[in-house]
PDB file of C-alpha atoms in Angstrom:
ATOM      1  CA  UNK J 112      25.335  32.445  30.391  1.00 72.00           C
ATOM      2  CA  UNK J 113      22.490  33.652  32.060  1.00 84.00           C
ATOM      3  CA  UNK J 114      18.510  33.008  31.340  1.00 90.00           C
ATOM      4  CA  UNK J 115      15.327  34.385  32.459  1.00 94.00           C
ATOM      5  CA  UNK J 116      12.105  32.327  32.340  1.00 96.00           C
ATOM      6  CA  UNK J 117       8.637  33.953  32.287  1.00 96.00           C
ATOM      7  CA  UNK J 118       6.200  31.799  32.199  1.00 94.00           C
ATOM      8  CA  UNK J 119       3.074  32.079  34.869  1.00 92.00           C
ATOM      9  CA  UNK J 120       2.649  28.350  34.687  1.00 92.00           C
ATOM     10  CA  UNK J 121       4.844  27.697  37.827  1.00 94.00           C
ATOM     11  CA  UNK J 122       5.338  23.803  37.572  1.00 95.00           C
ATOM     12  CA  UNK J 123       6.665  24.546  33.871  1.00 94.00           C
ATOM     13  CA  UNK J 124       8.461  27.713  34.735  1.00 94.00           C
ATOM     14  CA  UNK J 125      10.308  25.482  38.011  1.00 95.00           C
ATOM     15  CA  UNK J 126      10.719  22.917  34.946  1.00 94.00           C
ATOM     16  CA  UNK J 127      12.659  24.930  32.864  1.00 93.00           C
ATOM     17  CA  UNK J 128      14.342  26.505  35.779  1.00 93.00           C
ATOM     18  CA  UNK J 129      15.481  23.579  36.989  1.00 92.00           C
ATOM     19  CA  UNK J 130      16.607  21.708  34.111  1.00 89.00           C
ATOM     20  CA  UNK J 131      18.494  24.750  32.200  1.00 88.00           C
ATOM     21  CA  UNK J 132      20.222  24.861  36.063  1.00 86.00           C
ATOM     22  CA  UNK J 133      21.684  21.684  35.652  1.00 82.00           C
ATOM     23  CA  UNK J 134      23.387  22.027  32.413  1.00 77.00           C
ATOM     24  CA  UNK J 135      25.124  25.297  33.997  1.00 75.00           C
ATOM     25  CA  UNK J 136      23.076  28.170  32.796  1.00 82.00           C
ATOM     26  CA  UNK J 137      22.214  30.935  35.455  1.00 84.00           C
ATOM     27  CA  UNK J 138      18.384  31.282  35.742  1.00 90.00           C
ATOM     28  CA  UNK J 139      15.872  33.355  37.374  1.00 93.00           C
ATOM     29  CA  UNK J 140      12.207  32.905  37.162  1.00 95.00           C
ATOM     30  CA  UNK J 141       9.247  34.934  36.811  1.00 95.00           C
ATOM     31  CA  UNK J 142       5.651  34.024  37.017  1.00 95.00           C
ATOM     32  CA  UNK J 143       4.558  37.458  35.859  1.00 94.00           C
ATOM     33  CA  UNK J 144       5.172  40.391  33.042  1.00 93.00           C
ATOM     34  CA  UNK J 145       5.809  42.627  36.577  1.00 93.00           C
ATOM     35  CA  UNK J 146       7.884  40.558  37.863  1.00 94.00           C
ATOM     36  CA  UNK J 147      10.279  39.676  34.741  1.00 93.00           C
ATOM     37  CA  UNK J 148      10.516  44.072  34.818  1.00 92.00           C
ATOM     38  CA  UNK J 149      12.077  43.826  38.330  1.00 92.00           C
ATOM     39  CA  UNK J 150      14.551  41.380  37.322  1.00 91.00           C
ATOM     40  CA  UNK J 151      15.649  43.452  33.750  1.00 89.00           C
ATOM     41  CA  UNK J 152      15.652  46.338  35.667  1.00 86.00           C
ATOM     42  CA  UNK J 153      18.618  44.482  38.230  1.00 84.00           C
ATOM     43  CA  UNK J 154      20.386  42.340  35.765  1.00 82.00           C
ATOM     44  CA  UNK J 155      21.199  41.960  32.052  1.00 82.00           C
ATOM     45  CA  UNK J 156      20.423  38.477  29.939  1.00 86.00           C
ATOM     46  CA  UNK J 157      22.281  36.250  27.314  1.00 85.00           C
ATOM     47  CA  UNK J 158      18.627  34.583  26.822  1.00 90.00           C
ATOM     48  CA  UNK J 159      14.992  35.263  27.483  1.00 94.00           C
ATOM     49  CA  UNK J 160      12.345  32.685  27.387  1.00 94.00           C
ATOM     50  CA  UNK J 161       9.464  34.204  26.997  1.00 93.00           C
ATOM     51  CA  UNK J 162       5.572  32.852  27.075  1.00 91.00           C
ATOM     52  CA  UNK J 163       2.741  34.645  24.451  1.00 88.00           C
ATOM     53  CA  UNK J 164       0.528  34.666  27.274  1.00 87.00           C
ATOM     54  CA  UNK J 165       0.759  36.261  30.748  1.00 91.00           C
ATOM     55  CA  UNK J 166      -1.097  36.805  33.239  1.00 92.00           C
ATOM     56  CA  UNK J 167      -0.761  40.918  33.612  1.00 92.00           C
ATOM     57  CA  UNK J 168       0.059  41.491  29.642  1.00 87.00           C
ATOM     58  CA  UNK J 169       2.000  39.213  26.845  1.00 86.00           C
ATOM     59  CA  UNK J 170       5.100  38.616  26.046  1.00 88.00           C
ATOM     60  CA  UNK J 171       4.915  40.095  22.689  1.00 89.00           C
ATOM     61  CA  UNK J 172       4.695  43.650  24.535  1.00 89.00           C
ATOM     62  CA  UNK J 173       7.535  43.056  27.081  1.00 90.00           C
ATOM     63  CA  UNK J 174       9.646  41.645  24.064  1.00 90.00           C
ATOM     64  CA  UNK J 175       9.639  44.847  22.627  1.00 88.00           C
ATOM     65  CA  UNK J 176       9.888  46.877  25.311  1.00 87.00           C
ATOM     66  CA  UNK J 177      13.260  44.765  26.224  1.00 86.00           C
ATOM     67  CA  UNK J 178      14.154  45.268  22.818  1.00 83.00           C
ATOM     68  CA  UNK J 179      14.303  48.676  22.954  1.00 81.00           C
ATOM     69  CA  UNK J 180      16.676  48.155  26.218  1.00 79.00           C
ATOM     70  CA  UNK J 181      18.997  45.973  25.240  1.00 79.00           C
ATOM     71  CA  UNK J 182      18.549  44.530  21.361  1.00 79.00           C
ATOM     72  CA  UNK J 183      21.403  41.939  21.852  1.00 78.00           C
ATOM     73  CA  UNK J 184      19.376  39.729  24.468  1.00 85.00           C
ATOM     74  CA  UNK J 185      18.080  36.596  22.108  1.00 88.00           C
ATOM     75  CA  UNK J 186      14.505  35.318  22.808  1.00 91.00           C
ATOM     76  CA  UNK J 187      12.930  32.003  22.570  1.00 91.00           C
ATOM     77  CA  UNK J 188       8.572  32.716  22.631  1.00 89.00           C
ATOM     78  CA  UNK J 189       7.183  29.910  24.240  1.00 88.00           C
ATOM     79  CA  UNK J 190       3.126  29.701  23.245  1.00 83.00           C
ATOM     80  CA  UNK J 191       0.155  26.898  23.304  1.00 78.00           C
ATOM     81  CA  UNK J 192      -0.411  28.524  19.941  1.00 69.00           C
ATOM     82  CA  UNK J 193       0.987  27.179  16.680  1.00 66.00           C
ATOM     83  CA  UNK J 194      -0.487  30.180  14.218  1.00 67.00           C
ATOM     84  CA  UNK J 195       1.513  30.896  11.532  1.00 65.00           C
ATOM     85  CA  UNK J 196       0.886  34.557  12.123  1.00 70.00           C
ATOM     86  CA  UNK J 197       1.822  34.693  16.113  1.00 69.00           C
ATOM     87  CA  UNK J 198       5.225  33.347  14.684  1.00 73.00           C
ATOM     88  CA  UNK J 199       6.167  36.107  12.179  1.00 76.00           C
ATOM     89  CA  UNK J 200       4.733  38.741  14.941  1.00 76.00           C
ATOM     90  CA  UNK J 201       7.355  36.748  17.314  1.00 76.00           C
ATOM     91  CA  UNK J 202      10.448  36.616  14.705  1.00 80.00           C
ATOM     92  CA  UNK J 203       9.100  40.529  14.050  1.00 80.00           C
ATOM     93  CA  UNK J 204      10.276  41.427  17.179  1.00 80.00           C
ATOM     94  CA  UNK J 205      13.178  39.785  16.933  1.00 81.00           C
ATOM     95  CA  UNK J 206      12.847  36.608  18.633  1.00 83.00           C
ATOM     96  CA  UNK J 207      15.428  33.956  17.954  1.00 83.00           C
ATOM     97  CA  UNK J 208      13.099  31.073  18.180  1.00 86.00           C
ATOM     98  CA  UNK J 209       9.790  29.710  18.802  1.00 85.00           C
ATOM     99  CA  UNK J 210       8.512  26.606  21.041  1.00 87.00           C
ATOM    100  CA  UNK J 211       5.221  25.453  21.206  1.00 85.00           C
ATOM    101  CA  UNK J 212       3.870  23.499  24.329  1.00 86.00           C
ATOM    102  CA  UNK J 213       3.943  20.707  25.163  1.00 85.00           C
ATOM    103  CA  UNK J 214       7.804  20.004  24.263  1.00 87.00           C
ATOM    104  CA  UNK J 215      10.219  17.447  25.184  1.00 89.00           C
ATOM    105  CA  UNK J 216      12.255  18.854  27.471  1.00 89.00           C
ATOM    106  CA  UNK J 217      15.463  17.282  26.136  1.00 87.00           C
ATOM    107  CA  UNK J 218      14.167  19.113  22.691  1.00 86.00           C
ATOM    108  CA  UNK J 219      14.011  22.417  24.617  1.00 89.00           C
ATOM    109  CA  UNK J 220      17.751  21.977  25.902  1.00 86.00           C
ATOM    110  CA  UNK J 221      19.036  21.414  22.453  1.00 84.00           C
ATOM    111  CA  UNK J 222      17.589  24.434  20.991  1.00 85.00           C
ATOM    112  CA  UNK J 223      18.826  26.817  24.143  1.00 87.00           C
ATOM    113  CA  UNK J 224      22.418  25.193  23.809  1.00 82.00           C
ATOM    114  CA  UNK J 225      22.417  25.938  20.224  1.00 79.00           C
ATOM    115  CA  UNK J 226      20.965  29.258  19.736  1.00 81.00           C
ATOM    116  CA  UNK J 227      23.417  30.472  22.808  1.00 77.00           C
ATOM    117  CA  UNK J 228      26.673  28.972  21.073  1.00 71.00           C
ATOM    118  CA  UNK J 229      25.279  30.889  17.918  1.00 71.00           C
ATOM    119  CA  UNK J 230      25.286  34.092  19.912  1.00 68.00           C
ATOM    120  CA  UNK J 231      29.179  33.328  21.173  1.00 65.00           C
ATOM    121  CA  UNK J 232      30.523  32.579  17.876  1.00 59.00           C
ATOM    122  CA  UNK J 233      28.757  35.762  16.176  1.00 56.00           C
ATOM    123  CA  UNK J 234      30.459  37.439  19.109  1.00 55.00           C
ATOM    124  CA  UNK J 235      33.767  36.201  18.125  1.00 53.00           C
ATOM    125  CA  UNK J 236      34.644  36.154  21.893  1.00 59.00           C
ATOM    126  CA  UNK J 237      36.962  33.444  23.347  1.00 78.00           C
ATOM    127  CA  UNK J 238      35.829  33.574  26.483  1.00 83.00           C
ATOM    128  CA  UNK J 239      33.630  31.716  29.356  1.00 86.00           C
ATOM    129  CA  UNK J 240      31.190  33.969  30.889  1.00 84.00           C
ATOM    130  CA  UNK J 241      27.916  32.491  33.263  1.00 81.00           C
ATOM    131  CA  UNK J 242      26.937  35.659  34.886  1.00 78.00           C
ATOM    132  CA  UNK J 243      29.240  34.743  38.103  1.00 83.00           C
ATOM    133  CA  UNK J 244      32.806  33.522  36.816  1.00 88.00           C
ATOM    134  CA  UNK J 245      34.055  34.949  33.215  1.00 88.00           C
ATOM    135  CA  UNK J 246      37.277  33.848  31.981  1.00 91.00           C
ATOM    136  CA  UNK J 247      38.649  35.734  28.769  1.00 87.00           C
ATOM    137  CA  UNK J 248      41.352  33.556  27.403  1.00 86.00           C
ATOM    138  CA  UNK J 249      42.337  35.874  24.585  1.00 80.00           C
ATOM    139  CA  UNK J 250      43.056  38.588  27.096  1.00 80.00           C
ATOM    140  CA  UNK J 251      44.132  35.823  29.844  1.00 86.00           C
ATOM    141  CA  UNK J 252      41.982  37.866  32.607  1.00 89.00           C
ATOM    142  CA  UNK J 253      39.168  36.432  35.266  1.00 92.00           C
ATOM    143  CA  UNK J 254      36.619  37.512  37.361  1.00 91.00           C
ATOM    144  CA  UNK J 255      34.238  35.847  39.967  1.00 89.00           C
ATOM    145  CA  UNK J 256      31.542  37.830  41.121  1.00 82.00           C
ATOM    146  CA  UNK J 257      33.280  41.102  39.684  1.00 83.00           C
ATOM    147  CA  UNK J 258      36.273  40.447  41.747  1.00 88.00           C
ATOM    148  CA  UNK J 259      39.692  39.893  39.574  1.00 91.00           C
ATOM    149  CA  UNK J 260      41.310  36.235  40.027  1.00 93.00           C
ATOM    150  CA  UNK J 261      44.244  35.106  38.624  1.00 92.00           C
ATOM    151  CA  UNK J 262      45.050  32.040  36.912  1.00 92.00           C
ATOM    152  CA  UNK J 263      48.802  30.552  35.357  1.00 90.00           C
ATOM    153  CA  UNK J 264      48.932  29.586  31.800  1.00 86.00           C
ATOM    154  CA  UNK J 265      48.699  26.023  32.735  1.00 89.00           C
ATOM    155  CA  UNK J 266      45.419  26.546  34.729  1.00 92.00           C
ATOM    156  CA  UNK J 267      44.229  28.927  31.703  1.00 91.00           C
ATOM    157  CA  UNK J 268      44.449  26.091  29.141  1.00 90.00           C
ATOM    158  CA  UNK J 269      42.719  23.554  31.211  1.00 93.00           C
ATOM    159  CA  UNK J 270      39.923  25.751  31.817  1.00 93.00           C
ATOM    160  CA  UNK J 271      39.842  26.371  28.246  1.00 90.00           C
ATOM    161  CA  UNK J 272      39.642  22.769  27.439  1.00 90.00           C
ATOM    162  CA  UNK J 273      37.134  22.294  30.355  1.00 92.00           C
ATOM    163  CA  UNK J 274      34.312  25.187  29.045  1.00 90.00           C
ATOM    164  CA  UNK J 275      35.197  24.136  25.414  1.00 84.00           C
ATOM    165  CA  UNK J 276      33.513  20.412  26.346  1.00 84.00           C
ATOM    166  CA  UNK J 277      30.779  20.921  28.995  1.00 85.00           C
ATOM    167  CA  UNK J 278      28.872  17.451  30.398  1.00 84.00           C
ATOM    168  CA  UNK J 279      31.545  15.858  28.611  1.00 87.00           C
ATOM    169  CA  UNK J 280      33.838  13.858  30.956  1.00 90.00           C
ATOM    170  CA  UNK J 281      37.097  13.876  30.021  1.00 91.00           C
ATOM    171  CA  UNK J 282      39.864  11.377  30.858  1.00 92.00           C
ATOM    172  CA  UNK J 283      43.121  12.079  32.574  1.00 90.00           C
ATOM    173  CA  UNK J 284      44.826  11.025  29.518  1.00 89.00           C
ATOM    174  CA  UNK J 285      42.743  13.067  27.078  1.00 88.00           C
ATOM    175  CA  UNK J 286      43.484  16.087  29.476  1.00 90.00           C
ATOM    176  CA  UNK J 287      47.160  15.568  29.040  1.00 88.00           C
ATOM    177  CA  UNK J 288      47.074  14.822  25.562  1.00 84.00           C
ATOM    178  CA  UNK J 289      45.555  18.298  25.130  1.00 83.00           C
ATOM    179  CA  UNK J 290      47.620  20.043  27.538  1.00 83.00           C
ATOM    180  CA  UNK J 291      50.965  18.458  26.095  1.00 75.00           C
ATOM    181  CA  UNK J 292      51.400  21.785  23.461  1.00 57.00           C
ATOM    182  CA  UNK J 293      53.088  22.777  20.424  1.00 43.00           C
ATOM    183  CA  UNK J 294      56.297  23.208  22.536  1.00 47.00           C
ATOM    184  CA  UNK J 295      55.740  19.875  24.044  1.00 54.00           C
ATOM    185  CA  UNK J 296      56.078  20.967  27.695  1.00 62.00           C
ATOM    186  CA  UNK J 297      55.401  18.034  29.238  1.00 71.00           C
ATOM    187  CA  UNK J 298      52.173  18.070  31.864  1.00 78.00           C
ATOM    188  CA  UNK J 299      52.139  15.207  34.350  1.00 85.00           C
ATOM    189  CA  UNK J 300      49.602  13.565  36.445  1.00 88.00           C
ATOM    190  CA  UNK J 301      50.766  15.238  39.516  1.00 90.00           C
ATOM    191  CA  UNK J 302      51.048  18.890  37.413  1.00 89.00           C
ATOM    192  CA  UNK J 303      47.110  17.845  36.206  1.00 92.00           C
ATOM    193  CA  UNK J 304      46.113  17.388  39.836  1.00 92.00           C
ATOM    194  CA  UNK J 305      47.632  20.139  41.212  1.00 93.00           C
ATOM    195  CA  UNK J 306      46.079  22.539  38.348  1.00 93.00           C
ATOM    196  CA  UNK J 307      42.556  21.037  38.918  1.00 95.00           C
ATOM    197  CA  UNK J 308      42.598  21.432  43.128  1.00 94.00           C
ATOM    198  CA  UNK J 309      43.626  25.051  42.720  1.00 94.00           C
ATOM    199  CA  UNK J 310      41.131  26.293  40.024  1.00 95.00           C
ATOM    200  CA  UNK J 311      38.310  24.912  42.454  1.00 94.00           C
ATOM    201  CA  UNK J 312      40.301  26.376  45.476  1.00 93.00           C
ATOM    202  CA  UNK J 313      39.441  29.868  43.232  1.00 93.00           C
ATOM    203  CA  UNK J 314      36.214  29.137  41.383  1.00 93.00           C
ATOM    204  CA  UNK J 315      34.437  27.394  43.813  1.00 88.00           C
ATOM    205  CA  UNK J 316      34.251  29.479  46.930  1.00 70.00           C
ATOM    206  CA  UNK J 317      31.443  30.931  46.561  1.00 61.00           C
ATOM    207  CA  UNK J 318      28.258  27.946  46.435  1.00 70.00           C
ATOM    208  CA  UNK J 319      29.116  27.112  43.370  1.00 78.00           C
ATOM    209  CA  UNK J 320      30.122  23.689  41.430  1.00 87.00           C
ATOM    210  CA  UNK J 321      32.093  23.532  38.225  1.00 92.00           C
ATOM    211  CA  UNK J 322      34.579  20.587  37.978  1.00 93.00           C
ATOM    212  CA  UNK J 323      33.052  17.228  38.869  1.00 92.00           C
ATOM    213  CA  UNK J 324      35.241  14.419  39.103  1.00 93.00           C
ATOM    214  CA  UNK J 325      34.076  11.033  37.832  1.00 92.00           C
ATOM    215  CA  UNK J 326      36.319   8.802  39.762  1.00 91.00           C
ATOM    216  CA  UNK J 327      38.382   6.245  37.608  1.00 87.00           C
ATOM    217  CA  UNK J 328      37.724   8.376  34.824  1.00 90.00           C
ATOM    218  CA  UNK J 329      38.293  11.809  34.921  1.00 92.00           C
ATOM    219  CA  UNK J 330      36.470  15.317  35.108  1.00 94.00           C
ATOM    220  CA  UNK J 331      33.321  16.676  33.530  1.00 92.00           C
ATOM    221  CA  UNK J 332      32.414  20.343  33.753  1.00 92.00           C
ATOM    222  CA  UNK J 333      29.261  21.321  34.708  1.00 88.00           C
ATOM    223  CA  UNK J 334      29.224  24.575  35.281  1.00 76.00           C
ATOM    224  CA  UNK J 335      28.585  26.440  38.149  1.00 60.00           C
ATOM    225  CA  UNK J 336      26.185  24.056  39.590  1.00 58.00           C
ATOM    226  CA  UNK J 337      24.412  25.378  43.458  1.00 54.00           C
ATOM    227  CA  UNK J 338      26.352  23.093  45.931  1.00 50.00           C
TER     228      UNK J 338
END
């Protein structure tokens, strides 16, 4: 999934940044109504968090003008303001949500991880999809940076499992248990390893991180952390 902050406070807007980062999100920043333009004009958004008040306009007006663009991109308003009225002028123009500041950040997280598996399930989409690497497991296709990859049906189920339980770490066993299917064609440890070593040899070329492994334990994915 991928986010765009604008908010001209730059230690929050590096905040938020940061922090949606590490969870696996795809973010850009911008400080300014100008600036968060340029980047619509490049790239498309799952999610926009947006402040009220900018420094070169407010994020009520380049709400609707995004709107008008692209209607599908959700929006969480970030404001110092807790007026009943800025809130139905927000959720007017279709805004998803509404934050006011100051916030615990953990707080924040919750409602972005929420509101964006809202927007998957109403999609009724099976599929993984950051911006960089999408993976449609209905269709059983991939691409990384728009370039096909190709996956077996053994590395398509563990990637399945993986997305389906992100900063969760996972056991070797549990990852077997799943993997053991209806048929019960039997996955070993050696078959689990394999699988694992060559979807990073294919995902993670390119700067980014997705499977960590938590030694004695098993894997976690996190999602197309920067290396």
């Amino acid at each position: 999934m991928r986010i765009l902050v604008v908010e001209d406070d730059r230690l929050l807007n590096h905040t938020l940044s940061y922090n949606l980062s590490a969870v696996g999100y795809i973010v850009d920043g911008a400080l300014s109504k100008a600036a968060a333009l340029q980047f619509l004009k490049k790239q498309d958004y799952d999610l926009i968090v947006l402040d009220v008040n900018l420094p070169d306009g407010n994020g009520f007006d380049l709400c609707r003008e995004m709107k008008e663009r692209r209607p599908d991109t959700a929006v969480i308003f970030l404001t110092a303001n807790d007026m009943e009225s800025d809130m139905l002028k927000g959720f007017e123009l279709g805004a998803d949500d509404y934050v006011t500041k100051p916030f615990p950040m953990s707080f924040f997280q919750r409602k972005v991880a929420a509101l964006l598996k809202r927007i998957a399930t109403q999609s009724g989409g099976d599929f993984f999809d950051d911006g960089n690497l999408y993976v449609n497991f209905s269709e059983l296709t991939s691409t990384l940076a728009g370039q096909t990859i190709t996956f077996t049906p053994l590395e398509y189920r563990l990637l399945k499992i993986l997305t389906k339980n992100p900063q969760i770490v996972l056991t070797r066993q549990v990852l077997l248990e799943k993997l053991w299917d209806i048929d019960e064609n039997y996955v070993d440890e050696h078959a689990l390893t394999t699988a694992i070593s060559r979807i990073r040899g294919k995902i993670e070329a390119d700067r980014h991180t997705y499977i960590k492994t938590v030694y004695g334990m098993g894997y976690m994915w996190i999602g197309g952390t920067q290396k």
